[in-house]
XYZ file of N, CA and C in Angstrom:
732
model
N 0.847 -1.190 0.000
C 0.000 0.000 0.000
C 0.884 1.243 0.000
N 0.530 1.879 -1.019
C 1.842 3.153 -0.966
C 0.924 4.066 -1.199
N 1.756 5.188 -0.241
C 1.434 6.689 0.142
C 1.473 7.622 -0.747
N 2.893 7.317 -1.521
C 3.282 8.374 -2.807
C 3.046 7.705 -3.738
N 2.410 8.586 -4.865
C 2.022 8.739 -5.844
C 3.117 8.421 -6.918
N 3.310 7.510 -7.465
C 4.919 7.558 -8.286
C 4.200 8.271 -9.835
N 2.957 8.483 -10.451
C 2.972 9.281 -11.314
C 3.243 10.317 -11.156
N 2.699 10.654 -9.916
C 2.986 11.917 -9.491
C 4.523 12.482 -9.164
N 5.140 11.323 -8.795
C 6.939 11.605 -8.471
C 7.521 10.372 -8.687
N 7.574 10.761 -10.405
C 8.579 9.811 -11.041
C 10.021 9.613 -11.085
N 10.556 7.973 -10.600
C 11.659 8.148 -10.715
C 12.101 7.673 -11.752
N 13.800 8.024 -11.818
C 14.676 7.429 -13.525
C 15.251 6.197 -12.829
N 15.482 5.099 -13.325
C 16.362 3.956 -13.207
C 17.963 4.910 -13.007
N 18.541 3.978 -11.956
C 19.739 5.198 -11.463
C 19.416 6.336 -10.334
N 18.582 6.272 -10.466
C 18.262 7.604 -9.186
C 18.653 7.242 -7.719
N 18.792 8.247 -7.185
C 19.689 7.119 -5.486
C 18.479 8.160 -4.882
N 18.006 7.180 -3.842
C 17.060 7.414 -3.205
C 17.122 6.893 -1.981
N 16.788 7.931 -0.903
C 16.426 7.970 0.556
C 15.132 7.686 0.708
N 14.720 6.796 1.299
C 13.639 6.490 2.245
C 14.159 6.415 3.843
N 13.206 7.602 4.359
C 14.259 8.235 5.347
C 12.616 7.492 6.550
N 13.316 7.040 7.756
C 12.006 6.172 8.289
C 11.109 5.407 7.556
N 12.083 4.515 6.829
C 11.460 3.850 5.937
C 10.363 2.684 6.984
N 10.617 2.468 8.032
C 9.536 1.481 8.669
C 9.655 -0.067 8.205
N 8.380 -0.238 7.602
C 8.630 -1.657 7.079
C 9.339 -1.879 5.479
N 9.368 -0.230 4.825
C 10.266 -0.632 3.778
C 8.860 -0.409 2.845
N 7.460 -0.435 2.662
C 6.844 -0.458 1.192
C 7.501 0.719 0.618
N 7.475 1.796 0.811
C 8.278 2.743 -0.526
C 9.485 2.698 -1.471
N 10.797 1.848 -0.154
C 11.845 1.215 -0.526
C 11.761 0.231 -1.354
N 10.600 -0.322 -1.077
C 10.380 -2.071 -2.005
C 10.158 -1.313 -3.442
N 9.267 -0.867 -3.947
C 9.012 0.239 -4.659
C 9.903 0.666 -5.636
N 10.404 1.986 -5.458
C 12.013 2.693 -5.741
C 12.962 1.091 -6.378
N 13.069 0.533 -5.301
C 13.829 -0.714 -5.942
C 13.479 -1.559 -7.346
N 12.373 -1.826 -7.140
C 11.906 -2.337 -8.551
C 11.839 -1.354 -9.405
N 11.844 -0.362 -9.505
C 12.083 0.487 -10.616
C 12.705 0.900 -11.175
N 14.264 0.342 -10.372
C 15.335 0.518 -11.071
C 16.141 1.478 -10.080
N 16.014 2.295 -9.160
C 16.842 2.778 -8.390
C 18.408 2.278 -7.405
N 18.403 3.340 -6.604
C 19.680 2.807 -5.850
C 19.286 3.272 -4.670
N 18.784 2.322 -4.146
C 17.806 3.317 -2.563
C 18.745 2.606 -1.182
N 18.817 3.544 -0.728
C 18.808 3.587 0.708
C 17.797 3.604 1.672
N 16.926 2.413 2.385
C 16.359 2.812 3.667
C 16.998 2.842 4.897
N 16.758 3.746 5.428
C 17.002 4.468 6.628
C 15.818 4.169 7.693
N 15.987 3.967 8.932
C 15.035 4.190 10.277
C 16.062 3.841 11.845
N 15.343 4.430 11.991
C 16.014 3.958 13.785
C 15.526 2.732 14.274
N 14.786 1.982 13.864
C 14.806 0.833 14.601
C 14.959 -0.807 13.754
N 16.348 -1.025 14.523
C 16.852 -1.988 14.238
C 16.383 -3.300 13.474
N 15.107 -3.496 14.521
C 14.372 -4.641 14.100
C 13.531 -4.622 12.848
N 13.318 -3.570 12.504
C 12.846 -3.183 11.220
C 13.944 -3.097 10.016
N 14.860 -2.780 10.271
C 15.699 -2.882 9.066
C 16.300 -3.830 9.391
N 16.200 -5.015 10.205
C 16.764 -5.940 9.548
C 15.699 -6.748 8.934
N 14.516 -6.679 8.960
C 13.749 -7.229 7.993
C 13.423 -6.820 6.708
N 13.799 -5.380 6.680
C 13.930 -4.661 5.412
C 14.824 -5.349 4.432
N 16.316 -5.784 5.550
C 17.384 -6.017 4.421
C 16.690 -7.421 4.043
N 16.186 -8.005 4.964
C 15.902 -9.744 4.320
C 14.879 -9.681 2.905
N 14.123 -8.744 3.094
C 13.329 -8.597 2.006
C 14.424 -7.821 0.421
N 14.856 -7.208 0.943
C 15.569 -6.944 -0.407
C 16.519 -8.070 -0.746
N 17.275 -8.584 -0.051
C 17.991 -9.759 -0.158
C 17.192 -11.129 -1.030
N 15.745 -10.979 -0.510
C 14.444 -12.146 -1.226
C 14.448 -11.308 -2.444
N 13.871 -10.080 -2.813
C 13.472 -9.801 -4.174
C 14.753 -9.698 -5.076
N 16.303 -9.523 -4.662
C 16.998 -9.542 -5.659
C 17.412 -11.093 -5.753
N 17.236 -12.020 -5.273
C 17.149 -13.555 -5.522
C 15.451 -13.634 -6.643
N 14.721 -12.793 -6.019
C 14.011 -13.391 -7.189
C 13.621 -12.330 -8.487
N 14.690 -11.999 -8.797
C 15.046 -10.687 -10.112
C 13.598 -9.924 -10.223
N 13.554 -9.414 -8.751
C 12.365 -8.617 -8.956
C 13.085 -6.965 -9.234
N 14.095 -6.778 -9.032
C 14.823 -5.676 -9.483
C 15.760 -5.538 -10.944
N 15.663 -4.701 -11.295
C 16.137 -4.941 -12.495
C 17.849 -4.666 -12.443
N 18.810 -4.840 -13.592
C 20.026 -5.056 -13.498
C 20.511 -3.180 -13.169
N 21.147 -2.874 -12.478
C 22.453 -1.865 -12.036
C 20.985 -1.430 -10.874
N 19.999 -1.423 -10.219
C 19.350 -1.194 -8.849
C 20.147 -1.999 -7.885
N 19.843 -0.686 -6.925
C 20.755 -1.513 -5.316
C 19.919 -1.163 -4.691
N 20.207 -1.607 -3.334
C 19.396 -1.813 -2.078
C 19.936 -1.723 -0.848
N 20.170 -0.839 0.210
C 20.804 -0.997 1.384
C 19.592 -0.697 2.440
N 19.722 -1.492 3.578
C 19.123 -0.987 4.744
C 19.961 -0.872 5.855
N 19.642 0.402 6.710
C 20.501 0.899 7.498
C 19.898 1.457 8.803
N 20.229 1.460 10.012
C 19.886 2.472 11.097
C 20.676 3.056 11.203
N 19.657 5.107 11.656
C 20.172 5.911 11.476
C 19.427 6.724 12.174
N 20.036 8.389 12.304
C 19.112 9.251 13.165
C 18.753 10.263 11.544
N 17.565 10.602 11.911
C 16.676 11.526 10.937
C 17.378 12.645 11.013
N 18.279 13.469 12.566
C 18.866 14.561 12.624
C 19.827 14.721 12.512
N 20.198 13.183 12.541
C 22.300 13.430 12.148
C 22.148 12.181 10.619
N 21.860 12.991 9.493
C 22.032 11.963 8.467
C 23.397 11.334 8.240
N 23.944 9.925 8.031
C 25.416 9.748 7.952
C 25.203 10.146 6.260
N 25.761 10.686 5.462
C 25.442 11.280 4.084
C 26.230 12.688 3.945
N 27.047 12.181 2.902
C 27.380 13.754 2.367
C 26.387 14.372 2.025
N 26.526 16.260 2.154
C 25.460 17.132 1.445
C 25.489 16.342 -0.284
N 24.161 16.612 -0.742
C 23.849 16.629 -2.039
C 24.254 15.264 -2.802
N 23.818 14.381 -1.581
C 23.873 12.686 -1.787
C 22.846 12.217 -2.415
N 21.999 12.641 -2.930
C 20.795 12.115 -3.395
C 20.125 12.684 -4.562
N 19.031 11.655 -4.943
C 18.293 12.260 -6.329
C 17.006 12.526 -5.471
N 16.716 11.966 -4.726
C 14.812 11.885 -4.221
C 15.318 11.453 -2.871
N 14.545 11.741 -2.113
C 14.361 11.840 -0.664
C 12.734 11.493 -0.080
N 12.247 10.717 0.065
C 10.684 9.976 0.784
C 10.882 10.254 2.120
N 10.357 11.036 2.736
C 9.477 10.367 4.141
C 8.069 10.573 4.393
N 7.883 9.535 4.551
C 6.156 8.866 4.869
C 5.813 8.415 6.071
N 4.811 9.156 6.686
C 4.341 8.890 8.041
C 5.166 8.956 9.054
N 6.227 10.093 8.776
C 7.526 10.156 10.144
C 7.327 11.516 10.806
N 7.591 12.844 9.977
C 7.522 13.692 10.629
C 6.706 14.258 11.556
N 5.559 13.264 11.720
C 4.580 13.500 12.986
C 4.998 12.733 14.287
N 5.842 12.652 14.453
C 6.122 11.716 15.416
C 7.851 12.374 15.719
N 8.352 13.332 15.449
C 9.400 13.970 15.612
C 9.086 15.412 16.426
N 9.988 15.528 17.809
C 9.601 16.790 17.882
C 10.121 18.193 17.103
N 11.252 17.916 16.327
C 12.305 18.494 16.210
C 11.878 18.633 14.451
N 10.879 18.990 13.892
C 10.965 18.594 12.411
C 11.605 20.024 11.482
N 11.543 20.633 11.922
C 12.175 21.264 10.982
C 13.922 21.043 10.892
N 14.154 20.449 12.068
C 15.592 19.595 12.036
C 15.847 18.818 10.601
N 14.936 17.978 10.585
C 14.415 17.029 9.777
C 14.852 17.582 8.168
N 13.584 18.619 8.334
C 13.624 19.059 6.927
C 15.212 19.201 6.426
N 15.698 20.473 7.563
C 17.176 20.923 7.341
C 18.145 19.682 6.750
N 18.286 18.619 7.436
C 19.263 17.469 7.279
C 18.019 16.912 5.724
N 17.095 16.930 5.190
C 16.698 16.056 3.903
C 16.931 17.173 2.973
N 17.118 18.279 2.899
C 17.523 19.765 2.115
C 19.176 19.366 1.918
N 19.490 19.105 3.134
C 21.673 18.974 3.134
C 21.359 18.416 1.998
N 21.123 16.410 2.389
C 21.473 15.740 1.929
C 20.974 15.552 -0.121
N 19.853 16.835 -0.035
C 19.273 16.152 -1.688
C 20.126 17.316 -2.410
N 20.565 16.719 -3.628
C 20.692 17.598 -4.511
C 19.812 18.603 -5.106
N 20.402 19.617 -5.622
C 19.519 20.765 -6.553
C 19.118 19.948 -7.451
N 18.140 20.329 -7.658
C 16.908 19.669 -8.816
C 16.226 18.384 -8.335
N 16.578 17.982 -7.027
C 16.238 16.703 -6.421
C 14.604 17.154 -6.008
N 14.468 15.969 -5.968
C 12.028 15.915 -5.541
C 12.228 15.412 -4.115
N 11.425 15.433 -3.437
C 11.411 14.984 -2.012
C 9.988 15.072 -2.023
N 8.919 13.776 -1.409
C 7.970 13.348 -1.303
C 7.702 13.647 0.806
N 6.739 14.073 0.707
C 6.843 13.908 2.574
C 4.977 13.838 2.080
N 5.260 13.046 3.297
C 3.338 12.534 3.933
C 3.209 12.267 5.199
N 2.467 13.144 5.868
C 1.629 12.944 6.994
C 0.035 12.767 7.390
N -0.477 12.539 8.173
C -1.748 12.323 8.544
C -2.292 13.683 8.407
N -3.899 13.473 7.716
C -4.265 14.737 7.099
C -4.637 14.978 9.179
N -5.131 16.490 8.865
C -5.507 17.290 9.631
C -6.894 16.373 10.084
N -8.047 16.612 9.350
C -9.581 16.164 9.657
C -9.712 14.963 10.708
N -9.549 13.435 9.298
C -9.584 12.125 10.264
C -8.620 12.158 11.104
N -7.290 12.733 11.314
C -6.760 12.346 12.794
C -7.132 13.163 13.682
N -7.818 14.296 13.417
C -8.288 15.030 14.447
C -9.494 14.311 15.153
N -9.811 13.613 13.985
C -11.476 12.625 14.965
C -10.757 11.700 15.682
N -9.550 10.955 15.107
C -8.854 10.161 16.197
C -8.199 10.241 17.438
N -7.731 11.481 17.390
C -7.169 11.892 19.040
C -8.246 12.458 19.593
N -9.560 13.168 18.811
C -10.832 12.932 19.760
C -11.470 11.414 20.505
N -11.530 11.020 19.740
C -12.057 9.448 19.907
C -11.367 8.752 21.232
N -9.748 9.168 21.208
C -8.974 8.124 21.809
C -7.593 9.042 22.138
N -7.670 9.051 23.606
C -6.389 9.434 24.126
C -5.309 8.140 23.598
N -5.550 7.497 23.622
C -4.447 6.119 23.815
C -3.886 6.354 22.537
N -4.333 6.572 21.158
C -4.050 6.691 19.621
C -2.780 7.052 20.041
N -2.504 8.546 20.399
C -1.473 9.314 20.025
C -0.478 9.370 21.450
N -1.063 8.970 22.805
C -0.319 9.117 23.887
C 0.270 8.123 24.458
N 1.330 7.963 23.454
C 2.190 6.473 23.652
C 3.798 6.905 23.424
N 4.340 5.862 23.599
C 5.740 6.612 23.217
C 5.813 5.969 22.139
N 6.689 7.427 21.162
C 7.121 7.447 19.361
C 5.885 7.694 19.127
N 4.781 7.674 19.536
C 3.201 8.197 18.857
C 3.286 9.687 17.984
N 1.997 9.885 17.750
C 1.778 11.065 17.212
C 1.976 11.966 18.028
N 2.643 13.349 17.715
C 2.730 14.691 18.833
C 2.464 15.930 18.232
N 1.792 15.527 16.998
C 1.241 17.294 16.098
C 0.423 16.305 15.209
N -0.558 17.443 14.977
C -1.101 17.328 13.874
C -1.067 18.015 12.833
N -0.118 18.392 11.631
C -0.374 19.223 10.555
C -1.783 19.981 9.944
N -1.636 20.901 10.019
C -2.630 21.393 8.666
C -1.932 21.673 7.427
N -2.566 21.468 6.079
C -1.454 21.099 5.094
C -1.268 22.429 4.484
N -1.584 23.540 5.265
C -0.918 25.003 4.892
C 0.345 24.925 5.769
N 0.178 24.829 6.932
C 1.367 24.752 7.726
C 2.437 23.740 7.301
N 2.516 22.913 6.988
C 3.487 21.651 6.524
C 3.730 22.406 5.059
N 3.266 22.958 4.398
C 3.383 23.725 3.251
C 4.754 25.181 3.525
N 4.468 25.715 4.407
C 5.027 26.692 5.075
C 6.156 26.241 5.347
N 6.196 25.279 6.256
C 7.611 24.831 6.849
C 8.726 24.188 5.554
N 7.791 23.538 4.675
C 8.728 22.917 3.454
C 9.210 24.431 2.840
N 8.568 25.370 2.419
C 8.889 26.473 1.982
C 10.226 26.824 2.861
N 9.582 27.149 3.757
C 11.276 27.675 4.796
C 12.273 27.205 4.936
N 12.054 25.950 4.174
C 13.393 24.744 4.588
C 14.284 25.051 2.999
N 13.920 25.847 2.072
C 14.432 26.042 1.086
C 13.914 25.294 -0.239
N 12.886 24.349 0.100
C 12.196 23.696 -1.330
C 10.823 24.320 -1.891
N 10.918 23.787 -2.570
C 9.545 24.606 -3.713
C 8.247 23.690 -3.815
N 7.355 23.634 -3.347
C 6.062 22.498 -3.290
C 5.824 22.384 -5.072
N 5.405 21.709 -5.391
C 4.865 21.348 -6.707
C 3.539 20.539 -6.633
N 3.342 20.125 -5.727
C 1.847 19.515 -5.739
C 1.580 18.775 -4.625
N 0.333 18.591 -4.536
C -0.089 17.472 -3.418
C -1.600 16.971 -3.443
N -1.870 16.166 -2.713
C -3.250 15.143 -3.021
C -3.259 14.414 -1.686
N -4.645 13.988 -1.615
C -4.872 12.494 -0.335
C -4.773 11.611 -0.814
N -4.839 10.573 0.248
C -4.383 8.823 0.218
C -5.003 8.427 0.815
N -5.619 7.370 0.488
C -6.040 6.017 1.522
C -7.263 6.387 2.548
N -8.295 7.024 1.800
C -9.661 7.381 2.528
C -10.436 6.253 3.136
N -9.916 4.974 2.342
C -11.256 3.815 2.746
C -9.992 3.316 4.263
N -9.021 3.943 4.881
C -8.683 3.574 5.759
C -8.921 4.496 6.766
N -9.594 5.383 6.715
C -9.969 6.631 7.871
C -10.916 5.483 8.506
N -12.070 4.696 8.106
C -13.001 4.697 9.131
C -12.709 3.928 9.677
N -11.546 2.893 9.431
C -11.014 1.850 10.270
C -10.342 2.253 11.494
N -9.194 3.146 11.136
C -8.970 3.637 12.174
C -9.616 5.011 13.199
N -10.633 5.038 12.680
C -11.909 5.710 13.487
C -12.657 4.810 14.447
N -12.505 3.428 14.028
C -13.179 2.433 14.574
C -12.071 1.649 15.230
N -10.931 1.549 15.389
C -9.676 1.443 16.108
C -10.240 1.850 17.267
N -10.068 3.651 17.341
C -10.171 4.253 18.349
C -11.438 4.238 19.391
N -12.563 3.982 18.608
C -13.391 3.920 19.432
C -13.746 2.985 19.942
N -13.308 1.506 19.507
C -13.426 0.416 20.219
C -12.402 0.098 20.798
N -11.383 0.762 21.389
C -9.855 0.927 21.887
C -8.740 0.114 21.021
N -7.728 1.171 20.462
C -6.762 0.775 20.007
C -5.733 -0.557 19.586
N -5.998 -1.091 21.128
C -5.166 -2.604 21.272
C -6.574 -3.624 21.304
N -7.773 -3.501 20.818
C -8.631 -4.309 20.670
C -9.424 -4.631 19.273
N -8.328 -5.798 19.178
C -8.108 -6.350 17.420
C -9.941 -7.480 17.640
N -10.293 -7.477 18.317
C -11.874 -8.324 18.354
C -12.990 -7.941 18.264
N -13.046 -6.540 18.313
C -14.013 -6.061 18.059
C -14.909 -6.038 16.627
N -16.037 -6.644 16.873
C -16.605 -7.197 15.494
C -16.320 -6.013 14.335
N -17.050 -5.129 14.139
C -16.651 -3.486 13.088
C -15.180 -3.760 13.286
N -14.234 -3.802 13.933
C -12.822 -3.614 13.455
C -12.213 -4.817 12.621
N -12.833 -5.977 12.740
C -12.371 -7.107 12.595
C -13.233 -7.147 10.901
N -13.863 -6.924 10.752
C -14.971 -6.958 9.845
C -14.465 -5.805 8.905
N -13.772 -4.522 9.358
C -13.612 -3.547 8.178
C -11.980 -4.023 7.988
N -11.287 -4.618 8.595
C -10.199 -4.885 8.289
C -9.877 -6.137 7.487
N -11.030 -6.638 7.134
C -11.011 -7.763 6.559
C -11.402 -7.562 4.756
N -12.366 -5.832 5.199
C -12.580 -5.404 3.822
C -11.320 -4.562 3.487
N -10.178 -4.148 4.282
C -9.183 -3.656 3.842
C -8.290 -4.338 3.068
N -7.883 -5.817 3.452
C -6.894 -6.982 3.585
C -7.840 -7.095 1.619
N -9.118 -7.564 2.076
C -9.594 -7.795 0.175
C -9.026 -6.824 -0.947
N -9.236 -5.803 -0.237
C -8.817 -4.198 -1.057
C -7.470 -4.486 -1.684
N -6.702 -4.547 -0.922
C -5.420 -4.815 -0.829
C -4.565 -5.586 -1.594
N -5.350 -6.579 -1.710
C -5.012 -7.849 -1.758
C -5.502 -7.938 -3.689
N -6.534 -7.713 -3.796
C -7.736 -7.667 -4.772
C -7.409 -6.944 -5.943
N -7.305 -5.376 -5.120
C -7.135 -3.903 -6.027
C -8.307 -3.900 -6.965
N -9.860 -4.161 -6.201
C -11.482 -4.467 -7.255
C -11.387 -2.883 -8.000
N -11.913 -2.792 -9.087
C -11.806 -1.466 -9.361
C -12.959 -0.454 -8.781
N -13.626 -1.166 -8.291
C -14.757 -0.558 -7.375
C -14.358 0.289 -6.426
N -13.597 -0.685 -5.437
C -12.841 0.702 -4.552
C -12.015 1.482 -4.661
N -11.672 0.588 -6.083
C -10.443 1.968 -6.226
C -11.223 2.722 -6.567
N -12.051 2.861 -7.705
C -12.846 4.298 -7.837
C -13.513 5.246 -6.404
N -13.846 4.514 -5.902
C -14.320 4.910 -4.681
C -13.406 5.777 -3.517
N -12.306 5.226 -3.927
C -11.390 5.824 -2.701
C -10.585 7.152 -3.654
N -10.749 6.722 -4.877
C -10.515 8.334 -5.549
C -11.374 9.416 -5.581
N -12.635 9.124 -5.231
C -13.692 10.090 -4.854
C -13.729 10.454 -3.784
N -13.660 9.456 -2.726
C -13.355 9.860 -1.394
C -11.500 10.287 -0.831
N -11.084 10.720 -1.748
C -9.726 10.877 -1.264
C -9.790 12.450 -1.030
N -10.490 13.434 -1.782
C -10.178 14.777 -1.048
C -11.084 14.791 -0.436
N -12.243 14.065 0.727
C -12.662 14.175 1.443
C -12.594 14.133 3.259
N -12.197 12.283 2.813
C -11.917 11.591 4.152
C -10.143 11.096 4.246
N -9.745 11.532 2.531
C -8.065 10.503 2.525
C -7.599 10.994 4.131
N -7.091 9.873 4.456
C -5.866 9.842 6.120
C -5.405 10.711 5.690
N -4.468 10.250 4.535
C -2.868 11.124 4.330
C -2.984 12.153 3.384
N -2.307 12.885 3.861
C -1.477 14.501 3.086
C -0.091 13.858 2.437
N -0.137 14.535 1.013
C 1.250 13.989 0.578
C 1.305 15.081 -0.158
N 2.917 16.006 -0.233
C 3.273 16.782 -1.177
C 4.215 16.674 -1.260
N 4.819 17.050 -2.722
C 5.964 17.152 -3.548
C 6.535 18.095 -3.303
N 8.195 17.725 -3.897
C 9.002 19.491 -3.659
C 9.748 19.382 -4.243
N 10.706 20.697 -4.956
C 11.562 20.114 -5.059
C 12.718 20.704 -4.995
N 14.239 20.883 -5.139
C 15.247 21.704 -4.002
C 15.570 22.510 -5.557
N 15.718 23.781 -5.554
C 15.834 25.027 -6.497
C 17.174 24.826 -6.453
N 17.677 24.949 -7.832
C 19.395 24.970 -8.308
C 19.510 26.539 -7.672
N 20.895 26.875 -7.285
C 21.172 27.853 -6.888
C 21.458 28.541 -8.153
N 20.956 30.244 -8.428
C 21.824 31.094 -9.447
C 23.359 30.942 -9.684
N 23.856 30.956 -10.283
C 25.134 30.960 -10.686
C 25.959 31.825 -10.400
N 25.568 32.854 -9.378
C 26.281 33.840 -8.755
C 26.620 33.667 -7.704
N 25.713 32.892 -7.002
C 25.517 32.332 -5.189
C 25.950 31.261 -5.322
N 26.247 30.476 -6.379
C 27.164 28.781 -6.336
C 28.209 28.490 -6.672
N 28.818 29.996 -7.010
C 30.097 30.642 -7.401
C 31.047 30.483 -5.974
């Protein structure tokens, strides 16, 4: 299930790419088959080492094509190990809400991308997570949880200040708001609850399926109820006077 839009932020075979809190790796899996040279990145261990096993499985089974690489790594989001202007594209998905420090963030994914480089960032829209930390203290008051909620003028603002240029943005994944609406209200850590068990079972089909039914459906409902905020950017070549 992916967040970014790859029509929307196309990559070239060759492109070296950060997936920065890559998590379980779908964006990385991604980037890889398309021919890239990606790097995932996250702080927790146990996750990238299942990251690497999975890239290790798809290049045994030539799901990548010939000159794509694959590394997984732990790392801090504020101290990137990376020379400045290491990169073609830069992803993070579903991280910067969970950082207190994000414009840190931004600063160190600005070092590290080159001029003319795209950088994809997605967070939880404003609306449905606002019904979720209504619904449910427990959602967001955990540790590594959620600790802001964006509005996507403000996350707009801050990418601006960080020195990149927005180029577009859109929602994601609307037919998953009411699930996790129904998470919260039947408490978080309670996977039995009939509605949770029952809409997650219509997620897993979705998923699994791709009926064109919901997909149409969740493109209608995506600037309504979509979870996620996702926008593009991308880092402005310096004038030739100032790179002098």
């Amino acid at each position: 299930m992916l967040t970014v839009d790859f029509t929307r932020f196309p990559l070239a075979p060759g492109d070296r790419v950060l997936d920065l809190g890559c998590g379980a790796g779908r964006h990385a899996f991604e980037c890889y088959r398309r021919g890239a040279q990606v790097v995932a990145l996250d702080q927790n261990g146990e996750e990238i080492r299942e990251v690497a096993k999975w890239f290790a499985a798809m290049k045994e089974a030539g799901e990548a094509p010939a000159g794509a690489t694959a590394t997984a790594m732990e790392g801090d989001a504020l101290n990137l190990p990376f020379p400045d202007e290491s990169f073609d594209v830069v992803i993070i998905s579903e991280v910067m809400e969970h950082i207190p420090d994000d414009k840190g963030v931004l600063a160190e994914m600005v070092r590290v991308l080159k001029p003319g480089g795209r950088i994809a960032i997605t967070v939880p829209r404003y609306g449905p997570e606002k019904i979720c930390w209504t619904l449910s203290d427990a959602y967001h008051e955990v540790e590594g949880g959620h600790i802001r909620i964006y509005k996507a003028d403000e996350l707009l603002a801050k990418i601006r200040q960080a020195g990149l240029k927005p180029y577009g943005t859109h929602h994601a994944h609307a037919l998953h708001s009411p699930y996790w609406w129904l998470k919260c209200a039947f408490g978080v850590d309670n996977d039995k609850a009939l509605p949770v068990r029952a809409y997650h079972k219509l997620l897993v089909w979705d998923i699994m399926k791709k009926p064109a039914l919901t997909r149409v459906a969740e493109q209608l409902l995506n600037p309504v109820v979509g979870k996620s905020f996702v926008a593009y950017a991308t880092k402005p070549h310096l004038p030739k006077a100032d790179a002098q």
